[in-house]
CSV table of C-alpha atoms in Angstrom, one decimal:
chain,number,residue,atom,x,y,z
A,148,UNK,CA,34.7,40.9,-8.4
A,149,UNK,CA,31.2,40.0,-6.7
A,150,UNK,CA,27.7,40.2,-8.1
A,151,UNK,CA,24.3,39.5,-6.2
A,152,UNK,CA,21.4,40.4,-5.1
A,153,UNK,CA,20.6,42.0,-1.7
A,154,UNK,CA,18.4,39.5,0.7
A,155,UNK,CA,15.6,40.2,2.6
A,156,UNK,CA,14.2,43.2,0.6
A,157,UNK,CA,10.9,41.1,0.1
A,158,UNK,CA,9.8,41.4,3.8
A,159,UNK,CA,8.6,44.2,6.0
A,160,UNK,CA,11.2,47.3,6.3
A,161,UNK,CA,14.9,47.3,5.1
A,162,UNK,CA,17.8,45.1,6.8
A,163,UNK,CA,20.2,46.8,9.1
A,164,UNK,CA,22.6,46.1,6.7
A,165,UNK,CA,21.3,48.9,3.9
A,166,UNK,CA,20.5,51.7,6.1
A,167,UNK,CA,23.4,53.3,6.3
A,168,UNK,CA,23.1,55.3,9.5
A,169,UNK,CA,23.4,51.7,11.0
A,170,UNK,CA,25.9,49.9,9.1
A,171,UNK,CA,27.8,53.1,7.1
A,172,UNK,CA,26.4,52.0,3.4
A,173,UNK,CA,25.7,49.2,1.4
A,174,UNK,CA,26.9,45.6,1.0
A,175,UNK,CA,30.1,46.9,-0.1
A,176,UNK,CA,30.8,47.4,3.9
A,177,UNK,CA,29.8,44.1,5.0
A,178,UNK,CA,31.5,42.0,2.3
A,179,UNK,CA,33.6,44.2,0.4
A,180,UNK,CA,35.8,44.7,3.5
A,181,UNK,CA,37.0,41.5,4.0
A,182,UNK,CA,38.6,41.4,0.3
A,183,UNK,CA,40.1,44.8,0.7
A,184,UNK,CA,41.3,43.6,4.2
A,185,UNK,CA,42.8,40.4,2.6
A,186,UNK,CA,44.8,42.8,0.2
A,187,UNK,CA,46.3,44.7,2.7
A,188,UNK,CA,47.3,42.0,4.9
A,189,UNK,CA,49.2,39.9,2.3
A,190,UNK,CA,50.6,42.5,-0.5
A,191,UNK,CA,50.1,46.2,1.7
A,192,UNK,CA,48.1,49.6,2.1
A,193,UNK,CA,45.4,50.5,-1.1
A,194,UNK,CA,46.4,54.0,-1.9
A,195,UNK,CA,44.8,56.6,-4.7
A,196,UNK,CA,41.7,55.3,-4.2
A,197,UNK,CA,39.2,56.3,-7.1
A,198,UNK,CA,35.8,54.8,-7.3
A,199,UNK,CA,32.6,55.2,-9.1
A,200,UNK,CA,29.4,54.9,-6.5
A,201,UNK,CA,26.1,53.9,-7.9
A,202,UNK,CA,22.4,53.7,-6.5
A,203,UNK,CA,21.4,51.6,-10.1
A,204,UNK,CA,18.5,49.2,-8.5
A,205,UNK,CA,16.7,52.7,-7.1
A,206,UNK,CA,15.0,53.2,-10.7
A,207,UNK,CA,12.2,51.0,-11.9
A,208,UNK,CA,11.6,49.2,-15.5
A,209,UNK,CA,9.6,52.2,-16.3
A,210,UNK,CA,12.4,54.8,-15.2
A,211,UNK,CA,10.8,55.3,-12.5
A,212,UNK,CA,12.3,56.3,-9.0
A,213,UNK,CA,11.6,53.1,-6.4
A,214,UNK,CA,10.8,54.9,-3.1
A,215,UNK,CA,10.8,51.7,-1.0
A,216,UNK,CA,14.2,50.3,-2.3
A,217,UNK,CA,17.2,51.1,0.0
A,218,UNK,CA,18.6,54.3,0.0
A,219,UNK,CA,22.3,53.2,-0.2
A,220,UNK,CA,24.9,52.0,-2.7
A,221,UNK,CA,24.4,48.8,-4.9
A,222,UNK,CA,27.3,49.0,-6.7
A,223,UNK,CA,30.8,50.2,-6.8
A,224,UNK,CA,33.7,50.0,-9.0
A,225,UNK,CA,37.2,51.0,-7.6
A,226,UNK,CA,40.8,50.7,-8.5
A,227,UNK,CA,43.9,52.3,-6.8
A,228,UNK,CA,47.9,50.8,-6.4
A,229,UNK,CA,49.2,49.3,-3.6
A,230,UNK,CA,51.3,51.4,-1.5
A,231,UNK,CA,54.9,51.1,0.8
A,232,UNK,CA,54.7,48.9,3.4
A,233,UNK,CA,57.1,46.1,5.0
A,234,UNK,CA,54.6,43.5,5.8
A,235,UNK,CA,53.9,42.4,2.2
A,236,UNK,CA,54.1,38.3,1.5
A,237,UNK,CA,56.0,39.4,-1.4
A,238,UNK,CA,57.2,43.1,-2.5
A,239,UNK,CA,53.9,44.3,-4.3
A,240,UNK,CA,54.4,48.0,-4.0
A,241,UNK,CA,52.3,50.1,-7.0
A,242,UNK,CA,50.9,47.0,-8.0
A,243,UNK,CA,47.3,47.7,-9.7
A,244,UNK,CA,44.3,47.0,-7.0
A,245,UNK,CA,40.3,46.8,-9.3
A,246,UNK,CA,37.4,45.8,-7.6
A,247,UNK,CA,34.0,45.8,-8.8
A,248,UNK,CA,31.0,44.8,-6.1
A,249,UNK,CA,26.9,44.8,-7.7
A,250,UNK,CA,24.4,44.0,-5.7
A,251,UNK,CA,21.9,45.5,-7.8
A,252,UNK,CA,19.0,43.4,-9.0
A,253,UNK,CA,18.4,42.4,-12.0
A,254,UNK,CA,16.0,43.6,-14.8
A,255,UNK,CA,13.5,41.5,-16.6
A,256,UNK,CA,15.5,41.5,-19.9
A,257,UNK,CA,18.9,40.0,-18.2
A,258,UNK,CA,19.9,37.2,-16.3
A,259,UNK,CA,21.9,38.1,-13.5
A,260,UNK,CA,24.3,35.0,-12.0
A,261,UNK,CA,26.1,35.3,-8.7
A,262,UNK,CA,29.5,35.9,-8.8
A,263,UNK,CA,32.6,35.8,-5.9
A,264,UNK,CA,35.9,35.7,-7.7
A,265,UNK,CA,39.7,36.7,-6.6
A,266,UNK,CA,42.5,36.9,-8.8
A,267,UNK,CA,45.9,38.0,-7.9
A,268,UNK,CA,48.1,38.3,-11.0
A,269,UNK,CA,51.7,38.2,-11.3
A,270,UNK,CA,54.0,38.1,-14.0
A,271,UNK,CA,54.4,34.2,-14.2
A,272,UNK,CA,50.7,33.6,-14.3
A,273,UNK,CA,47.9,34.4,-11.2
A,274,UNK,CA,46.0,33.0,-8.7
A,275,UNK,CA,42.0,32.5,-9.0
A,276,UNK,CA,39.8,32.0,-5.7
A,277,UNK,CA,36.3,33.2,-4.0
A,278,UNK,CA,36.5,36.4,-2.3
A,279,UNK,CA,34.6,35.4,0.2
A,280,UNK,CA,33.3,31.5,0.1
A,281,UNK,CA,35.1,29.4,2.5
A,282,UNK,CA,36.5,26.1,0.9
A,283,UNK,CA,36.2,27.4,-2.8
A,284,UNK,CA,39.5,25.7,-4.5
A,285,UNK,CA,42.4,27.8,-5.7
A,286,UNK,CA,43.2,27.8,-9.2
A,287,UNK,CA,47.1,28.2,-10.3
A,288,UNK,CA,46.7,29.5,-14.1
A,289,UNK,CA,49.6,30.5,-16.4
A,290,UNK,CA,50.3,33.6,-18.6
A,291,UNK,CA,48.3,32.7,-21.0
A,292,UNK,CA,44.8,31.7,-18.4
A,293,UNK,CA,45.4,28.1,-18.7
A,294,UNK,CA,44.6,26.3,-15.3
A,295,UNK,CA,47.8,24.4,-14.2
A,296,UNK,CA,46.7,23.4,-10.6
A,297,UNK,CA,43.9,23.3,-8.6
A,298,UNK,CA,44.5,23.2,-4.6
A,299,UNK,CA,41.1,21.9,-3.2
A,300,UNK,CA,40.2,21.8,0.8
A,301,UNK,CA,37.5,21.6,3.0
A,302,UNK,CA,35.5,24.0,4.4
A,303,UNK,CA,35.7,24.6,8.0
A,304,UNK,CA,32.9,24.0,9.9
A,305,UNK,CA,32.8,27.9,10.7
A,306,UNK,CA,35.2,29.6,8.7
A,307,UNK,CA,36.0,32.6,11.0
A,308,UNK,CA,36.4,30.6,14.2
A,309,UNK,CA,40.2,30.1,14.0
A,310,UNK,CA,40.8,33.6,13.8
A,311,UNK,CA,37.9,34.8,16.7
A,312,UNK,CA,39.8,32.1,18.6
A,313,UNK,CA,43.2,33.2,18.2
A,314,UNK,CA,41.6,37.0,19.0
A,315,UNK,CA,40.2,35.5,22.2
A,316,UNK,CA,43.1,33.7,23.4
A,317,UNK,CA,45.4,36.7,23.2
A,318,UNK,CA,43.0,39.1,25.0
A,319,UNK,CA,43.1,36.6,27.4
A,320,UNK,CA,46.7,36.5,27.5
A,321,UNK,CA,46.2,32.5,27.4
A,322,UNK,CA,49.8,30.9,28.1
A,323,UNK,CA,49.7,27.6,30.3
A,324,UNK,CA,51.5,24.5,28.5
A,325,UNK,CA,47.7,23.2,29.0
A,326,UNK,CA,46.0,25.7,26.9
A,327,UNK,CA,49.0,25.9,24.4
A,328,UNK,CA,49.1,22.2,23.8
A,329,UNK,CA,45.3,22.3,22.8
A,330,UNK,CA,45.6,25.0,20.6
A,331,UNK,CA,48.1,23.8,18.7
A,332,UNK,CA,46.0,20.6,18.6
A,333,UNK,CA,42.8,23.0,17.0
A,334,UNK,CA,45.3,25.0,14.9
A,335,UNK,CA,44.9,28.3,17.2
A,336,UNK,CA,48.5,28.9,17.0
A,337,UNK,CA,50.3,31.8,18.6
A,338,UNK,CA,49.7,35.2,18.5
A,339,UNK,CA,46.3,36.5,16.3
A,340,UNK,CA,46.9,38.0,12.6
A,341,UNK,CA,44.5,40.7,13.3
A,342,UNK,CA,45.9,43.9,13.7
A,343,UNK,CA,44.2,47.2,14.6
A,344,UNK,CA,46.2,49.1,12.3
A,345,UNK,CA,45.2,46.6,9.1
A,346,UNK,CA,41.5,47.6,9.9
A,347,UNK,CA,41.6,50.7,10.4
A,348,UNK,CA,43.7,51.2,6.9
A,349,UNK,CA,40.8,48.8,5.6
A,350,UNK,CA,38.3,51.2,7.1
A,351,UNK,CA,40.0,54.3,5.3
A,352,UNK,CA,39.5,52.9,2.0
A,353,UNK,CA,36.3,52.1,2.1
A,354,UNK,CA,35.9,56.0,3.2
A,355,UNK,CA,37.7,56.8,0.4
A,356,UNK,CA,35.2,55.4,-2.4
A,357,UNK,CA,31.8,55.9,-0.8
A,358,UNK,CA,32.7,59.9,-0.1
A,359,UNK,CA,31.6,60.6,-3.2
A,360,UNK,CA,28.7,59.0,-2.5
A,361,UNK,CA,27.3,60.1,0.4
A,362,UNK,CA,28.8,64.0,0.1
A,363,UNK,CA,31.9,63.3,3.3
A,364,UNK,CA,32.4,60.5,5.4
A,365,UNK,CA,33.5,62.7,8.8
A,366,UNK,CA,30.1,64.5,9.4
A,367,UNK,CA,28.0,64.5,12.4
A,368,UNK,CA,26.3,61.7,10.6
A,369,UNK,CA,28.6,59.1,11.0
């Protein structure tokens, strides 16, 4: 679940990042992914995918339509199940997958807080995190919601850097004792996590619940 408010609407023109002939929709593509990635690397594929696809911040306090607000999605609600696969951490096949993204702003009458939360249930309790802030703690909770653990870390200087390391180092086929040593030493171990395949099933998904939307995702448009 994530809620907040698109930045840089209060300047001249509309980011990149809302025109969809640029970036393929709304904030759902830039941040949404990476949660819907995560799922599919650690418990497998999202399948029946059904979504509602909303343009909510487009209509004034007066019901009015805004012509100068973006023309893409500001929020979307999705579930599906998680699908056969035999790289899960732990056997999660049909296993229930909800997500809910608003980036719509708020209106006068209702205060709108920021929210980036990830819970992963299980039938001995669940695990609580941020979606997507770096060095968030994890809570352990119980059945019954109770916190019994909190794992606390810090945040990396820049949180993707391990991983665009890792990516560099095996498209540079990097393999001297020299170069192995050091990584090790950084914690760029081995072969990189990312995977084509897990991006382009992440990719499918998110074409899955902005068709809808946008009327077809294989047009001459995209």
């Amino acid at each position: 679940r994530g809620s907040s408010f698109a930045r840089g609407l209060d300047g001249e023109g509309i980011p990149w990042r809302l025109v969809a002939e640029y970036s393929g929709g709304g904030l759902v593509m830039d941040m949404g992914c990476h949660v819907l990635d995560r799922i599919d690397y650690l418990f497998g594929p999202v399948v029946d995918v059904k979504s509602e696809v909303l343009r909510k911040g487009a209509v004034g306090d007066g019901g009015e339509e805004e012509g100068s607000y973006p023309l893409v999605e500001d929020y979307v609600s999705m579930n599906g199940r998680i699908g056969q696969c035999d790289w899960a951490v732990i056997s999660s096949e049909g296993a229930i997958v909800e997500c809910l993204w608003d980036f719509s702003p708020p209106d006068k009458n209702n205060e709108k807080n920021d929210e980036d939360e990830l819970i992963i249930t299980g039938t001995n309790g669940s695990l609580r995190m941020a979606g997507m802030g770096a060095g968030l703690p994890i809570e352990v909770l119980d059945v019954d919601g109770n916190v019994i653990e909190t794992i606390e870390f810090e945040a990396p200087m820049h949180a993707a850097q391990p991983l665009i390391q890792s990516i560099v180092n095996e498209l540079r086929g990097v393999d001297s004792d020299e170069e192995e040593e050091r990584q090790q030493q950084q914690h760029y171990l081995g072969k990189s996590p990312a995977r084509a395949e897990n991006a382009i099933r992440t990719s499918e998904v998110l074409d899955a619940i902005l068709n809808s939307y946008y009327g077809g995702r294989h047009d001459e448009f995209w």
